[in-house]
GROMACS .gro file of C-alpha atoms in nm:
model
  412
    1MET     CA    1   0.005   0.009  -0.009
    2MET     CA    2   0.234   0.285   0.079
    3ARG     CA    3   0.485   0.227  -0.259
    4ALA     CA    4   0.116   0.235  -0.390
    5TRP     CA    5   0.048   0.598  -0.269
    6LEU     CA    6   0.429   0.683  -0.418
    7ALA     CA    7   0.338   0.595  -0.769
    8VAL     CA    8  -0.021   0.761  -0.786
    9CYS     CA    9   0.171   1.079  -0.618
   10LEU     CA   10   0.401   1.062  -0.873
   11ALA     CA   11   0.135   1.016  -1.165
   12ALA     CA   12  -0.062   1.307  -1.022
   13ALA     CA   13   0.241   1.477  -0.965
   14CYS     CA   14   0.044   1.576  -0.613
   15PRO     CA   15  -0.151   1.848  -0.733
   16SER     CA   16  -0.258   2.111  -0.462
   17MET     CA   17  -0.575   2.161  -0.282
   18PRO     CA   18  -0.666   2.522  -0.242
   19ALA     CA   19  -0.551   2.633   0.096
   20LEU     CA   20  -0.841   2.647   0.374
   21ALA     CA   21  -1.013   3.006   0.435
   22GLY     CA   22  -0.936   3.157   0.716
   23GLU     CA   23  -0.650   3.346   0.936
   24GLY     CA   24  -0.371   3.120   1.077
   25MET     CA   25  -0.218   2.835   0.940
   26ALA     CA   26  -0.445   2.538   0.835
   27VAL     CA   27  -0.385   2.161   0.865
   28ASP     CA   28  -0.640   1.866   0.842
   29VAL     CA   29  -0.589   1.628   1.077
   30VAL     CA   30  -0.637   1.210   0.973
   31HIS     CA   31  -0.589   1.017   1.297
   32PHE     CA   32  -0.753   0.733   1.449
   33TRP     CA   33  -0.767   0.843   1.849
   34VAL     CA   34  -1.162   0.788   1.854
   35SER     CA   35  -1.214   0.665   2.223
   36LYS     CA   36  -1.320   0.864   2.485
   37SER     CA   37  -0.989   0.897   2.676
   38GLU     CA   38  -0.765   0.935   2.328
   39SER     CA   39  -1.044   1.198   2.187
   40ALA     CA   40  -0.970   1.396   2.517
   41ALA     CA   41  -0.573   1.374   2.450
   42LEU     CA   42  -0.601   1.503   2.130
   43ALA     CA   43  -0.805   1.801   2.242
   44VAL     CA   44  -0.469   1.878   2.428
   45PHE     CA   45  -0.275   1.982   2.081
   46ARG     CA   46  -0.611   2.124   1.960
   47LYS     CA   47  -0.663   2.354   2.160
   48ALA     CA   48  -0.327   2.450   2.179
   49TRP     CA   49  -0.328   2.474   1.779
   50THR     CA   50  -0.647   2.674   1.767
   51ALA     CA   51  -0.534   2.934   2.058
   52ALA     CA   52  -0.264   3.037   1.889
   53GLY     CA   53  -0.516   3.128   1.613
   54ASN     CA   54  -0.479   2.828   1.388
   55GLN     CA   55  -0.738   2.609   1.223
   56TRP     CA   56  -0.744   2.244   1.295
   57VAL     CA   57  -0.982   2.009   1.053
   58ASP     CA   58  -1.043   1.691   1.199
   59MET     CA   59  -1.033   1.380   1.019
   60PRO     CA   60  -1.148   1.052   1.231
   61ALA     CA   61  -1.118   0.731   1.131
   62GLU     CA   62  -1.169   0.415   1.283
   63ASN     CA   63  -0.883   0.265   1.333
   64LYS     CA   64  -0.484   0.282   1.182
   65VAL     CA   65  -0.612   0.029   0.842
   66ALA     CA   66  -0.831   0.288   0.783
   67VAL     CA   67  -0.597   0.593   0.853
   68GLN     CA   68  -0.376   0.412   0.552
   69ARG     CA   69  -0.686   0.402   0.343
   70VAL     CA   70  -0.809   0.798   0.378
   71VAL     CA   71  -0.454   0.872   0.317
   72SER     CA   72  -0.404   0.665   0.030
   73ASP     CA   73  -0.754   0.768  -0.092
   74ARG     CA   74  -0.651   1.188  -0.032
   75ILE     CA   75  -0.346   1.111  -0.236
   76ALA     CA   76  -0.461   0.943  -0.538
   77ASN     CA   77  -0.732   1.232  -0.565
   78GLY     CA   78  -0.435   1.512  -0.546
   79TYR     CA   79  -0.458   1.648  -0.231
   80PRO     CA   80  -0.291   1.488   0.074
   81PRO     CA   81  -0.361   1.560   0.433
   82ALA     CA   82  -0.117   1.828   0.598
   83VAL     CA   83  -0.086   1.588   0.902
   84MET     CA   84  -0.108   1.200   0.973
   85GLN     CA   85  -0.123   0.987   1.329
   86TRP     CA   86   0.129   0.712   1.222
   87ASN     CA   87   0.304   0.481   1.440
   88ALA     CA   88   0.694   0.529   1.457
   89ASN     CA   89   0.753   0.154   1.385
   90GLU     CA   90   0.988  -0.066   1.197
   91GLY     CA   91   0.775  -0.017   0.862
   92SER     CA   92   0.724   0.337   0.925
   93ARG     CA   93   1.066   0.439   0.746
   94GLU     CA   94   0.920   0.313   0.394
   95LEU     CA   95   0.753   0.663   0.413
   96PRO     CA   96   1.074   0.892   0.432
   97GLU     CA   97   1.242   0.604   0.181
   98MET     CA   98   0.972   0.705  -0.071
   99GLY     CA   99   0.967   1.063  -0.050
  100ILE     CA  100   0.627   1.092   0.029
  101VAL     CA  101   0.658   1.252   0.393
  102GLN     CA  102   0.808   1.599   0.491
  103ASP     CA  103   1.128   1.638   0.713
  104MET     CA  104   1.107   1.831   1.037
  105ASN     CA  105   1.487   1.809   1.093
  106ASP     CA  106   1.513   2.179   1.103
  107VAL     CA  107   1.271   2.201   1.376
  108ALA     CA  108   1.434   1.934   1.571
  109GLU     CA  109   1.731   2.098   1.536
  110THR     CA  110   1.607   2.418   1.626
  111ASP     CA  111   1.477   2.276   1.928
  112HIS     CA  112   1.737   2.056   2.074
  113TRP     CA  113   1.496   1.738   2.009
  114ARG     CA  114   1.814   1.514   2.050
  115ASP     CA  115   1.923   1.660   2.388
  116VAL     CA  116   1.547   1.544   2.557
  117ILE     CA  117   1.451   1.233   2.373
  118PRO     CA  118   1.550   0.919   2.441
  119ALA     CA  119   1.771   0.749   2.189
  120THR     CA  120   1.505   0.477   2.121
  121VAL     CA  121   1.249   0.739   2.008
  122LEU     CA  122   1.494   0.900   1.821
  123ASP     CA  123   1.608   0.608   1.628
  124ARG     CA  124   1.204   0.534   1.555
  125ILE     CA  125   1.159   0.895   1.399
  126SER     CA  126   1.460   0.920   1.185
  127TYR     CA  127   1.559   0.797   0.857
  128GLN     CA  128   1.935   0.835   0.713
  129GLY     CA  129   2.022   1.095   0.985
  130LYS     CA  130   1.705   1.341   0.933
  131VAL     CA  131   1.401   1.323   1.172
  132TYR     CA  132   1.055   1.266   0.995
  133PHE     CA  133   0.826   1.234   1.294
  134ALA     CA  134   0.676   1.426   1.551
  135PRO     CA  135   0.653   1.177   1.848
  136THR     CA  136   0.357   1.263   2.057
  137ASN     CA  137   0.412   0.994   2.341
  138ILE     CA  138   0.547   0.696   2.457
  139HIS     CA  139   0.334   0.429   2.579
  140ALA     CA  140   0.395   0.072   2.727
  141GLU     CA  141   0.208  -0.280   2.633
  142ASN     CA  142   0.303  -0.472   2.922
  143TRP     CA  143   0.048  -0.352   3.184
  144LEU     CA  144  -0.192  -0.547   3.408
  145TRP     CA  145  -0.494  -0.370   3.513
  146THR     CA  146  -0.670  -0.449   3.811
  147SER     CA  147  -1.029  -0.413   3.979
  148ARG     CA  148  -0.974  -0.310   4.322
  149LYS     CA  149  -1.338  -0.372   4.434
  150ILE     CA  150  -1.278  -0.731   4.295
  151PHE     CA  151  -0.939  -0.776   4.468
  152ASP     CA  152  -1.090  -0.631   4.790
  153ASP     CA  153  -1.400  -0.838   4.799
  154ALA     CA  154  -1.175  -1.167   4.746
  155GLY     CA  155  -0.904  -1.060   4.973
  156LEU     CA  156  -0.670  -1.056   4.654
  157SER     CA  157  -0.306  -0.939   4.609
  158LEU     CA  158  -0.161  -0.846   4.310
  159PRO     CA  159   0.000  -1.132   4.101
  160ALA     CA  160   0.365  -1.161   4.115
  161SER     CA  161   0.398  -1.461   3.907
  162TRP     CA  162   0.204  -1.646   3.598
  163ASP     CA  163   0.091  -1.892   3.828
  164ASP     CA  164  -0.072  -1.677   4.030
  165VAL     CA  165  -0.263  -1.516   3.770
  166PHE     CA  166  -0.396  -1.835   3.675
  167THR     CA  167  -0.476  -1.893   4.064
  168ILE     CA  168  -0.674  -1.545   4.088
  169ALA     CA  169  -0.812  -1.595   3.776
  170GLU     CA  170  -0.986  -1.889   3.908
  171LYS     CA  171  -1.113  -1.734   4.225
  172ILE     CA  172  -1.258  -1.438   4.056
  173LYS     CA  173  -1.458  -1.693   3.827
  174ALA     CA  174  -1.603  -1.872   4.133
  175ALA     CA  175  -1.678  -1.535   4.246
  176GLY     CA  176  -1.917  -1.488   3.950
  177HIS     CA  177  -1.674  -1.189   3.803
  178VAL     CA  178  -1.506  -1.222   3.449
  179PRO     CA  179  -1.155  -1.295   3.550
  180ILE     CA  180  -0.968  -1.128   3.218
  181ALA     CA  181  -1.133  -0.810   3.045
  182LEU     CA  182  -1.143  -0.852   2.658
  183GLY     CA  183  -1.238  -0.702   2.332
  184GLY     CA  184  -1.316  -0.853   2.009
  185SER     CA  185  -0.983  -0.735   1.826
  186ARG     CA  186  -0.652  -0.942   1.743
  187TRP     CA  187  -0.435  -0.723   1.864
  188GLU     CA  188  -0.553  -0.757   2.191
  189VAL     CA  189  -0.468  -1.099   2.268
  190SER     CA  190  -0.129  -1.058   2.072
  191LEU     CA  191  -0.041  -0.810   2.349
  192ILE     CA  192  -0.105  -1.101   2.596
  193PHE     CA  193   0.102  -1.328   2.375
  194ASN     CA  194   0.383  -1.078   2.405
  195ASP     CA  195   0.354  -1.057   2.755
  196ILE     CA  196   0.432  -1.466   2.745
  197ILE     CA  197   0.686  -1.491   2.512
  198TYR     CA  198   0.872  -1.279   2.709
  199HIS     CA  199   0.833  -1.490   3.014
  200LYS     CA  200   0.915  -1.784   2.839
  201PHE     CA  201   1.233  -1.682   2.583
  202GLY     CA  202   1.362  -1.402   2.815
  203PRO     CA  203   1.513  -1.064   2.702
  204GLU     CA  204   1.727  -1.235   2.387
  205GLY     CA  205   1.448  -1.456   2.303
  206TYR     CA  206   1.204  -1.207   2.261
  207ALA     CA  207   1.422  -0.948   2.108
  208ARG     CA  208   1.497  -1.226   1.821
  209LEU     CA  209   1.146  -1.347   1.778
  210MET     CA  210   1.022  -0.983   1.761
  211SER     CA  211   1.303  -0.912   1.469
  212GLY     CA  212   1.196  -1.178   1.308
  213ASP     CA  213   1.416  -1.513   1.398
  214ALA     CA  214   1.217  -1.763   1.235
  215SER     CA  215   1.397  -2.092   1.379
  216LEU     CA  216   1.330  -1.991   1.722
  217VAL     CA  217   0.942  -2.029   1.663
  218LEU     CA  218   1.026  -2.363   1.605
  219ASP     CA  219   1.178  -2.416   1.970
  220PRO     CA  220   0.915  -2.607   2.236
  221ARG     CA  221   0.892  -2.295   2.427
  222MET     CA  222   0.744  -2.182   2.156
  223ILE     CA  223   0.435  -2.474   2.179
  224ASP     CA  224   0.502  -2.369   2.567
  225ALA     CA  225   0.349  -2.016   2.485
  226LEU     CA  226   0.112  -2.116   2.310
  227GLU     CA  227  -0.059  -2.390   2.529
  228MET     CA  228  -0.039  -2.094   2.823
  229LEU     CA  229  -0.238  -1.862   2.593
  230SER     CA  230  -0.500  -2.105   2.498
  231HIS     CA  231  -0.550  -2.177   2.894
  232LEU     CA  232  -0.621  -1.786   2.926
  233SER     CA  233  -0.881  -1.832   2.735
  234ASP     CA  234  -1.068  -1.990   2.988
  235TYR     CA  235  -1.114  -1.675   3.176
  236VAL     CA  236  -1.242  -1.454   2.886
  237GLU     CA  237  -1.615  -1.408   2.765
  238PRO     CA  238  -1.696  -1.614   2.479
  239PHE     CA  239  -1.576  -1.481   2.152
  240ALA     CA  240  -1.930  -1.452   2.043
  241VAL     CA  241  -2.061  -1.227   2.338
  242ARG     CA  242  -1.718  -1.000   2.278
  243LYS     CA  243  -1.665  -1.009   1.922
  244ASP     CA  244  -1.841  -0.656   1.936
  245LYS     CA  245  -1.659  -0.469   2.219
  246THR     CA  246  -1.360  -0.299   2.170
  247TRP     CA  247  -1.068  -0.237   2.419
  248ALA     CA  248  -1.217   0.034   2.572
  249ASP     CA  249  -1.556  -0.188   2.691
  250ALA     CA  250  -1.317  -0.385   2.832
  251THR     CA  251  -1.113  -0.124   3.030
  252ALA     CA  252  -1.442   0.014   3.141
  253ALA     CA  253  -1.516  -0.317   3.284
  254VAL     CA  254  -1.229  -0.358   3.507
  255GLY     CA  255  -1.306  -0.016   3.616
  256ALA     CA  256  -1.683  -0.086   3.671
  257GLY     CA  257  -1.575  -0.374   3.923
  258GLN     CA  258  -1.719  -0.595   3.660
  259ALA     CA  259  -1.412  -0.805   3.537
  260GLY     CA  260  -1.092  -0.871   3.730
  261MET     CA  261  -0.795  -0.779   3.488
  262GLN     CA  262  -0.691  -0.659   3.165
  263PHE     CA  263  -0.376  -0.694   2.968
  264MET     CA  264  -0.344  -0.417   2.778
  265GLY     CA  265  -0.135  -0.074   2.769
  266ASP     CA  266  -0.082   0.190   2.920
  267TRP     CA  267  -0.382   0.375   2.701
  268ALA     CA  268  -0.608   0.160   2.910
  269LYS     CA  269  -0.522   0.437   3.177
  270GLY     CA  270  -0.610   0.707   3.014
  271GLU     CA  271  -0.974   0.523   2.901
  272LEU     CA  272  -1.024   0.435   3.295
  273GLY     CA  273  -0.924   0.832   3.366
  274ALA     CA  274  -1.149   0.932   3.156
  275ARG     CA  275  -1.453   0.742   3.246
  276GLY     CA  276  -1.409   0.847   3.632
  277TYR     CA  277  -1.165   0.593   3.739
  278VAL     CA  278  -0.919   0.661   3.969
  279VAL     CA  279  -0.554   0.484   4.027
  280ASP     CA  280  -0.526   0.333   4.357
  281LYS     CA  281  -0.908   0.357   4.429
  282ASP     CA  282  -1.090   0.197   4.162
  283PHE     CA  283  -0.761   0.058   3.998
  284ASP     CA  284  -0.438  -0.091   4.031
  285CYS     CA  285  -0.146  -0.087   3.770
  286THR     CA  286   0.150  -0.325   3.777
  287LEU     CA  287   0.361  -0.442   3.508
  288VAL     CA  288   0.249  -0.779   3.373
  289PRO     CA  289   0.458  -1.047   3.588
  290GLY     CA  290   0.771  -1.179   3.403
  291THR     CA  291   0.811  -0.840   3.247
  292SER     CA  292   0.902  -0.654   3.500
  293ILE     CA  293   1.218  -0.572   3.406
  294ALA     CA  294   1.098  -0.455   3.036
  295TYR     CA  295   0.898  -0.144   2.900
  296PHE     CA  296   0.742  -0.264   2.562
  297MET     CA  297   0.776   0.036   2.399
  298VAL     CA  298   0.485   0.186   2.130
  299ILE     CA  299   0.577   0.553   1.993
  300ASP     CA  300   0.293   0.741   1.857
  301ALA     CA  301   0.355   1.001   1.614
  302PHE     CA  302   0.209   1.238   1.340
  303ALA     CA  303   0.416   1.257   1.011
  304PHE     CA  304   0.373   1.518   0.725
  305PRO     CA  305   0.290   1.429   0.340
  306LEU     CA  306   0.409   1.643   0.112
  307THR     CA  307   0.217   1.913  -0.071
  308ASN     CA  308   0.203   2.201  -0.282
  309ARG     CA  309  -0.078   2.397  -0.105
  310ASP     CA  310   0.092   2.743   0.049
  311GLY     CA  311   0.181   2.789   0.350
  312THR     CA  312   0.152   2.387   0.428
  313ALA     CA  313   0.502   2.304   0.508
  314ASP     CA  314   0.525   2.614   0.764
  315ALA     CA  315   0.194   2.479   0.873
  316GLN     CA  316   0.368   2.184   0.932
  317ARG     CA  317   0.702   2.268   1.102
  318ALA     CA  318   0.470   2.457   1.350
  319PHE     CA  319   0.264   2.166   1.421
  320ALA     CA  320   0.542   1.970   1.481
  321ARG     CA  321   0.708   2.209   1.698
  322MET     CA  322   0.330   2.275   1.889
  323VAL     CA  323   0.353   1.867   1.970
  324LEU     CA  324   0.671   1.881   2.106
  325ASP     CA  325   0.575   2.175   2.316
  326ARG     CA  326   0.718   2.054   2.731
  327ASP     CA  327   0.370   2.168   2.867
  328ASN     CA  328   0.137   1.986   2.607
  329GLN     CA  329   0.311   1.679   2.626
  330VAL     CA  330   0.277   1.644   3.000
  331ALA     CA  331  -0.141   1.750   2.952
  332PHE     CA  332  -0.133   1.486   2.630
  333SER     CA  333   0.048   1.247   2.883
  334ARG     CA  334  -0.155   1.276   3.162
  335THR     CA  335  -0.473   1.223   2.966
  336LYS     CA  336  -0.335   0.991   2.702
  337GLY     CA  337  -0.235   0.741   3.010
  338SER     CA  338   0.121   0.754   2.831
  339LEU     CA  339   0.461   0.893   2.911
  340PRO     CA  340   0.584   1.195   2.732
  341VAL     CA  341   0.885   1.168   2.475
  342ARG     CA  342   1.037   1.453   2.645
  343MET     CA  343   1.249   1.340   2.901
  344ASP     CA  344   1.304   1.697   3.116
  345VAL     CA  345   0.920   1.727   3.210
  346ASP     CA  346   0.855   1.740   3.591
  347PRO     CA  347   0.729   1.348   3.723
  348ALA     CA  348   0.462   1.538   3.954
  349GLY     CA  349   0.251   1.630   3.690
  350LEU     CA  350   0.202   1.241   3.649
  351ASP     CA  351   0.038   0.958   3.871
  352ARG     CA  352   0.209   0.651   4.010
  353CYS     CA  353   0.200   0.442   3.712
  354GLY     CA  354   0.328   0.712   3.470
  355GLN     CA  355   0.614   0.808   3.744
  356LEU     CA  356   0.771   0.437   3.733
  357GLY     CA  357   0.712   0.416   3.379
  358LEU     CA  358   0.909   0.726   3.351
  359LYS     CA  359   1.173   0.591   3.590
  360MET     CA  360   1.221   0.326   3.353
  361ILE     CA  361   1.271   0.505   3.056
  362ARG     CA  362   1.490   0.757   3.206
  363ALA     CA  363   1.736   0.466   3.383
  364LYS     CA  364   1.722   0.302   2.996
  365LYS     CA  365   1.588  -0.007   3.214
  366GLY     CA  366   1.460  -0.248   3.005
  367GLU     CA  367   1.356  -0.067   2.682
  368VAL     CA  368   1.237  -0.329   2.416
  369SER     CA  369   1.035  -0.265   2.128
  370ALA     CA  370   0.674  -0.400   2.121
  371GLN     CA  371   0.593  -0.682   1.853
  372SER     CA  372   0.370  -0.403   1.673
  373GLN     CA  373   0.714  -0.191   1.607
  374ALA     CA  374   0.972  -0.423   1.575
  375MET     CA  375   0.855  -0.607   1.304
  376PRO     CA  376   0.750  -0.470   0.990
  377SER     CA  377   0.378  -0.381   0.908
  378GLN     CA  378   0.295  -0.702   0.686
  379MET     CA  379   0.419  -0.978   0.868
  380SER     CA  380   0.326  -0.790   1.255
  381GLU     CA  381  -0.035  -0.801   1.094
  382GLY     CA  382   0.023  -1.165   1.014
  383TRP     CA  383   0.163  -1.253   1.340
  384ILE     CA  384  -0.099  -1.089   1.528
  385GLY     CA  385  -0.363  -1.274   1.285
  386VAL     CA  386  -0.252  -1.606   1.372
  387VAL     CA  387  -0.183  -1.535   1.719
  388GLY     CA  388  -0.586  -1.384   1.748
  389ASP     CA  389  -0.727  -1.671   1.542
  390PHE     CA  390  -0.546  -1.928   1.767
  391PHE     CA  391  -0.670  -1.776   2.093
  392ASN     CA  392  -1.033  -1.731   1.993
  393ASP     CA  393  -1.077  -2.091   1.803
  394GLY     CA  394  -1.121  -2.322   2.123
  395ASN     CA  395  -1.021  -2.663   1.875
  396ALA     CA  396  -0.732  -2.462   1.708
  397SER     CA  397  -0.372  -2.702   1.767
  398PRO     CA  398  -0.061  -2.533   1.910
  399LYS     CA  399   0.151  -2.688   1.651
  400GLU     CA  400  -0.066  -2.551   1.341
  401ALA     CA  401   0.002  -2.223   1.496
  402GLN     CA  402   0.330  -2.273   1.515
  403LYS     CA  403   0.349  -2.359   1.199
  404ARG     CA  404   0.121  -2.041   1.075
  405LEU     CA  405   0.386  -1.839   1.276
  406TYR     CA  406   0.686  -1.978   1.118
  407ASP     CA  407   0.550  -1.941   0.767
  408ILE     CA  408   0.493  -1.589   0.843
  409LEU     CA  409   0.852  -1.519   0.956
  410MET     CA  410   0.974  -1.690   0.695
  411GLN     CA  411   0.837  -1.447   0.404
  412ARG     CA  412   1.077  -1.182   0.555
   0.00000   0.00000   0.00000
């Protein structure tokens, strides 16, 4: 899809779209931040942009794939958007490689991004020595969120091991609650599987698998990991019940005391806060057992497609500068549940969970790429599909899933 964009753009010579009317600079922003908390977080940037007398045309899409489709259609019709949300992952380098996005290197140099942004983030937003993306925040995928009410009522402590997870899940199930909250998307399952992979294979094995080492898929530990994942399916709602639910619905169930646990990135904390739930009162946070020495990083960012619209390049640079503003960074992450990409922020502006994450990043303790960040996009989607289908199909064979995962990594 990426390379198709460039072909279309070159064929059409990227004709310009008339500038939006009104004073100040104007940007049209394509994004998939549509949940309650995500919308509230995005509003931090929108308000900062419009408060400076600029215009923001909001273009929400259902998910990441929908954003790609919208942007592809916009390029095909000759008017690329000024700003698009993007994950700064392995596959994102295709954008600058093909020459379809504006670099932000002059902004990064002038504002000294390299002095305040972690090296891991800088690597993900750069290509051949130039900065191309404006990173918004750092998420970690390996969090476990628990219902304070359910745990207190049952006299349960936070799990310190995977054995604890299963013991606690059994007790919550016996008490008549949903042990593990889960929506219907396959990527939610893959987050849990990533935790299990790290637990079973350790840091080195996890890194090798996430970088596409197909030989390690054939290791007997992969069968153990798949069997462990399958066992967890005993503690979620049947797929027929949850297939139309989102990750945010599952998060809300934990906050409301309807489900005991959720394996989810720290965007869940933002959703809990947006729904009025409070950490250490309604819910607790801890890193998933077996991953407490790691921080499975996901880097959200904005990219800036090349256009011929008058003034758009200046608006894109101003937008990038606004995103990296220190106050905007803290306000956005406080709402989103994430960490700022700037390490020179005051940690007092973050809650206990956020301060724990910031401490780990500052100490460079266990920074690892999440699966969705480390693998090329097509490979990542294939991996997620196999894992999700295996989990949702109670009759699926671990051996068959192992073979399918191996075939996907062998396509690299």
